[in-house]
Amino acid sequence: MTTFGEIVEPTSRSTWEDWDDIVPEQTITKLALQESTGILAKVESFIILEGKYLTELVALHSQHELEVLNSITKVNLHIYKEKSLNSYLCVVKDYNLLQSSEIVELLKPFLLVSKNVIAIQTKPLAEYQSSEVTNTDCIIRAVFTSNLASKYLNFNYPRLEQPNIITGLSAGVICMSDFLNLPGVAIICYLECPEEYRIDEVQNLLKKLNIIHNSASRPNTILNSNLYI
């Protein structure tokens, strides 16, 4: 007997079909600010802190004078007015990257009234790609807009090298700032241990921006205890 012309399927296909790999599309709701922006006052800087690590550092700092202006609760985004510095501070964590462009559009009114735009995000050190071997637990790089005419953007961090890229809200805000011809910088902090809250390089960066004034203590969590040591 010959099998010529017959369709012989692999045994693995008996347990699945092509359509089994189709993942249902996630339902993404339309975002909106809780309050109307109205007429915003001119400020020196619009600072964005992206990620759990940076937002918790701000929460740990009790002396910071912040006035809540607006928020987008669906993406854990909150905007504050820093009274003493005359700046807006935006903190965001745990959001869907597909919503980055929509969030940037909602933040556009704040960008337009800010003399400087500064976005800071953290990434695992393992994601940093370089031909040089480094023995440090923190590497900081920056991406600048074309307009650098600002004393507040006097950062001496090296430019982010290729093939490294930035994504998410920080990337979107800096692209928008460059389009609007605003001075802006995105600072990327590559960290070996993101759960460590006493990384000097990051603390010094936030102190330079007057976001914190003292070294922040660690949160009281199991990850930072010696319960299982």
CSV table of C-alpha atoms in Angstrom, one decimal:
chain,number,residue,atom,x,y,z
A,1,MET,CA,0.0,0.0,0.0
A,2,THR,CA,1.3,3.4,-0.9
A,3,THR,CA,0.8,6.6,1.1
A,4,PHE,CA,1.4,8.9,-1.9
A,5,GLY,CA,-1.1,11.7,-2.0
A,6,GLU,CA,-2.3,11.3,1.5
A,7,ILE,CA,-2.2,14.1,4.1
A,8,VAL,CA,-0.2,12.9,7.1
A,9,GLU,CA,-0.3,15.2,10.0
A,10,PRO,CA,2.3,15.3,12.8
A,11,THR,CA,1.1,13.7,16.0
A,12,SER,CA,1.6,17.0,17.8
A,13,ARG,CA,-1.2,18.6,15.7
A,14,SER,CA,-3.7,16.2,17.3
A,15,THR,CA,-3.7,18.3,20.5
A,16,TRP,CA,-3.9,21.8,19.0
A,17,GLU,CA,-4.9,23.8,16.0
A,18,ASP,CA,-3.7,27.1,14.5
A,19,TRP,CA,-6.6,29.0,16.0
A,20,ASP,CA,-5.7,27.8,19.5
A,21,ASP,CA,-2.8,30.3,19.5
A,22,ILE,CA,-5.1,33.3,19.0
A,23,VAL,CA,-5.1,35.4,22.1
A,24,PRO,CA,-8.2,37.5,22.7
A,25,GLU,CA,-7.6,41.2,22.4
A,26,GLN,CA,-7.4,43.0,25.7
A,27,THR,CA,-10.1,45.6,26.4
A,28,ILE,CA,-8.4,49.0,26.8
A,29,THR,CA,-10.7,51.7,28.0
A,30,LYS,CA,-10.4,55.3,27.0
A,31,LEU,CA,-8.4,57.4,29.5
A,32,ALA,CA,-9.2,60.8,30.8
A,33,LEU,CA,-8.0,63.2,33.5
A,34,GLN,CA,-10.2,63.3,36.5
A,35,GLU,CA,-10.3,67.1,36.5
A,36,SER,CA,-10.3,69.7,33.7
A,37,THR,CA,-6.9,71.2,33.2
A,38,GLY,CA,-8.3,74.7,32.7
A,39,ILE,CA,-5.7,77.5,32.5
A,40,LEU,CA,-2.5,76.2,33.9
A,41,ALA,CA,0.2,78.4,35.4
A,42,LYS,CA,3.6,78.7,33.8
A,43,VAL,CA,6.2,76.6,35.7
A,44,GLU,CA,9.9,76.0,35.5
A,45,SER,CA,9.8,72.2,35.0
A,46,PHE,CA,7.5,69.3,34.3
A,47,ILE,CA,9.1,66.2,35.9
A,48,ILE,CA,8.0,62.7,35.2
A,49,LEU,CA,9.0,59.8,37.5
A,50,GLU,CA,8.1,56.5,35.8
A,51,GLY,CA,8.0,53.2,37.6
A,52,LYS,CA,7.4,51.7,41.0
A,53,TYR,CA,10.9,52.4,42.3
A,54,LEU,CA,10.8,56.2,41.7
A,55,THR,CA,7.2,56.7,42.8
A,56,GLU,CA,7.8,54.9,46.1
A,57,LEU,CA,10.9,57.1,46.7
A,58,VAL,CA,8.7,60.2,46.5
A,59,ALA,CA,6.1,58.6,48.8
A,60,LEU,CA,8.8,57.9,51.3
A,61,HIS,CA,9.9,61.5,51.4
A,62,SER,CA,7.6,63.1,54.0
A,63,GLN,CA,9.0,66.7,53.7
A,64,HIS,CA,8.0,67.1,50.1
A,65,GLU,CA,5.3,69.8,49.7
A,66,LEU,CA,3.0,68.5,47.0
A,67,GLU,CA,-0.5,69.6,46.0
A,68,VAL,CA,-2.5,67.1,44.0
A,69,LEU,CA,-3.7,68.6,40.7
A,70,ASN,CA,-5.0,65.8,38.7
A,71,SER,CA,-4.8,62.0,38.1
A,72,ILE,CA,-5.6,59.2,35.8
A,73,THR,CA,-6.4,56.4,38.2
A,74,LYS,CA,-6.7,53.7,35.6
A,75,VAL,CA,-3.0,53.9,34.9
A,76,ASN,CA,-1.8,54.9,38.4
A,77,LEU,CA,-0.8,58.4,37.2
A,78,HIS,CA,-0.9,61.4,39.6
A,79,ILE,CA,0.1,65.0,38.9
A,80,TYR,CA,1.3,67.3,41.7
A,81,LYS,CA,2.2,71.0,42.0
A,82,GLU,CA,5.4,71.4,43.9
A,83,LYS,CA,4.9,74.7,45.7
A,84,SER,CA,8.4,75.7,46.6
A,85,LEU,CA,10.0,74.8,43.2
A,86,ASN,CA,7.2,76.1,41.0
A,87,SER,CA,7.1,72.9,39.0
A,88,TYR,CA,4.7,70.0,38.1
A,89,LEU,CA,5.6,66.5,39.2
A,90,CYS,CA,4.0,63.5,37.5
A,91,VAL,CA,4.4,59.9,38.9
A,92,VAL,CA,3.1,56.9,37.1
A,93,LYS,CA,3.5,53.1,37.5
A,94,ASP,CA,1.9,49.8,36.3
A,95,TYR,CA,0.4,51.1,33.0
A,96,ASN,CA,-0.1,49.4,29.7
A,97,LEU,CA,2.6,50.5,27.2
A,98,LEU,CA,0.0,50.5,24.4
A,99,GLN,CA,-1.6,53.5,26.2
A,100,SER,CA,1.6,55.6,26.2
A,101,SER,CA,0.6,57.8,23.3
A,102,GLU,CA,-2.9,58.4,24.8
A,103,ILE,CA,-1.3,59.4,28.1
A,104,VAL,CA,1.2,61.8,26.4
A,105,GLU,CA,-1.7,63.6,24.7
A,106,LEU,CA,-3.4,64.1,28.0
A,107,LEU,CA,-0.2,65.5,29.5
A,108,LYS,CA,0.3,67.9,26.5
A,109,PRO,CA,-1.3,70.9,28.4
A,110,PHE,CA,1.3,70.5,31.1
A,111,LEU,CA,4.1,70.3,28.7
A,112,LEU,CA,3.1,73.5,26.9
A,113,VAL,CA,3.3,75.6,30.1
A,114,SER,CA,6.7,74.1,31.3
A,115,LYS,CA,10.0,75.6,30.5
A,116,ASN,CA,11.7,72.3,30.9
A,117,VAL,CA,10.7,68.7,30.6
A,118,ILE,CA,12.5,66.0,32.5
A,119,ALA,CA,11.5,62.3,32.4
A,120,ILE,CA,13.2,59.7,34.5
A,121,GLN,CA,12.7,55.9,34.4
A,122,THR,CA,14.4,52.9,35.7
A,123,LYS,CA,15.3,49.6,33.9
A,124,PRO,CA,17.0,46.4,34.9
A,125,LEU,CA,20.8,46.6,34.4
A,126,ALA,CA,20.6,43.3,32.4
A,127,GLU,CA,18.8,45.2,29.6
A,128,TYR,CA,21.7,47.7,29.1
A,129,GLN,CA,23.7,46.7,26.0
A,130,SER,CA,27.4,47.8,25.7
A,131,SER,CA,30.6,46.6,24.3
A,132,GLU,CA,32.4,47.7,27.5
A,133,VAL,CA,32.4,45.6,30.6
A,134,THR,CA,31.3,47.4,33.7
A,135,ASN,CA,31.4,46.4,37.3
A,136,THR,CA,28.8,48.9,38.7
A,137,ASP,CA,25.3,48.3,40.0
A,138,CYS,CA,23.9,51.5,38.4
A,139,ILE,CA,24.4,53.1,34.9
A,140,ILE,CA,22.7,56.3,34.0
A,141,ARG,CA,22.3,57.5,30.5
A,142,ALA,CA,20.3,60.4,28.9
A,143,VAL,CA,18.4,61.3,25.7
A,144,PHE,CA,18.2,65.0,24.9
A,145,THR,CA,15.8,67.0,22.7
A,146,SER,CA,17.2,69.4,20.1
A,147,ASN,CA,16.4,72.4,22.2
A,148,LEU,CA,18.9,72.5,25.2
A,149,ALA,CA,18.7,76.2,26.1
A,150,SER,CA,18.1,75.7,29.8
A,151,LYS,CA,20.2,75.8,32.9
A,152,TYR,CA,18.0,73.2,34.5
A,153,LEU,CA,19.0,70.6,31.9
A,154,ASN,CA,22.7,70.8,32.8
A,155,PHE,CA,23.1,67.1,33.2
A,156,ASN,CA,26.5,65.5,32.4
A,157,TYR,CA,25.2,62.0,31.8
A,158,PRO,CA,26.5,60.3,28.7
A,159,ARG,CA,24.0,60.0,25.8
A,160,LEU,CA,22.2,56.6,25.5
A,161,GLU,CA,24.1,54.5,23.0
A,162,GLN,CA,22.7,52.4,20.3
A,163,PRO,CA,21.2,49.8,20.2
A,164,ASN,CA,19.7,50.7,23.5
A,165,ILE,CA,16.2,52.3,23.3
A,166,ILE,CA,13.7,53.9,25.6
A,167,THR,CA,10.0,53.1,25.6
A,168,GLY,CA,6.8,54.0,27.3
A,169,LEU,CA,5.8,57.4,28.7
A,170,SER,CA,9.3,58.8,28.9
A,171,ALA,CA,9.9,58.1,25.2
A,172,GLY,CA,6.6,59.6,24.2
A,173,VAL,CA,7.0,62.8,26.3
A,174,ILE,CA,10.5,63.5,25.0
A,175,CYS,CA,9.3,63.0,21.4
A,176,MET,CA,6.4,65.4,22.0
A,177,SER,CA,8.8,67.9,23.7
A,178,ASP,CA,11.1,67.7,20.7
A,179,PHE,CA,8.2,68.3,18.3
A,180,LEU,CA,7.1,71.3,20.4
A,181,ASN,CA,10.7,72.6,20.5
A,182,LEU,CA,10.9,72.4,24.3
A,183,PRO,CA,14.1,71.7,26.2
A,184,GLY,CA,13.8,68.2,27.5
A,185,VAL,CA,15.8,65.2,28.6
A,186,ALA,CA,14.9,61.6,29.4
A,187,ILE,CA,17.2,60.0,32.0
A,188,ILE,CA,17.4,56.2,32.1
A,189,CYS,CA,18.7,54.6,35.3
A,190,TYR,CA,19.8,51.0,34.7
A,191,LEU,CA,19.8,49.3,38.2
A,192,GLU,CA,21.2,46.0,39.3
A,193,CYS,CA,18.9,45.8,42.3
A,194,PRO,CA,15.7,47.9,41.8
A,195,GLU,CA,14.4,46.9,45.3
A,196,GLU,CA,17.4,48.7,46.9
A,197,TYR,CA,16.3,52.2,47.9
A,198,ARG,CA,19.7,53.6,48.8
A,199,ILE,CA,21.4,53.8,45.4
A,200,ASP,CA,23.5,56.9,45.7
A,201,GLU,CA,23.5,57.8,42.0
A,202,VAL,CA,19.7,57.9,41.9
A,203,GLN,CA,19.4,59.7,45.2
A,204,ASN,CA,21.8,62.4,44.0
A,205,LEU,CA,19.8,62.8,40.8
A,206,LEU,CA,16.6,63.4,42.7
A,207,LYS,CA,18.4,65.7,45.2
A,208,LYS,CA,19.7,67.8,42.3
A,209,LEU,CA,16.1,68.2,41.1
A,210,ASN,CA,15.1,69.0,44.7
A,211,ILE,CA,12.6,66.2,44.6
A,212,ILE,CA,14.1,64.8,47.8
A,213,HIS,CA,16.3,66.4,50.4
A,214,ASN,CA,17.4,63.5,52.5
A,215,SER,CA,18.3,59.9,51.9
A,216,ALA,CA,15.1,57.9,51.7
A,217,SER,CA,14.8,55.0,54.0
A,218,ARG,CA,13.7,51.6,52.8
A,219,PRO,CA,10.0,50.6,52.9
A,220,ASN,CA,9.0,48.0,55.4
A,221,THR,CA,8.5,45.1,53.1
A,222,ILE,CA,9.4,41.4,53.2
A,223,LEU,CA,11.8,41.9,50.3
A,224,ASN,CA,13.9,44.2,52.3
A,225,SER,CA,13.8,42.2,55.5
A,226,ASN,CA,16.0,39.3,56.7
A,227,LEU,CA,13.1,37.1,57.6
A,228,TYR,CA,14.1,34.3,55.2
A,229,ILE,CA,17.9,34.6,55.5
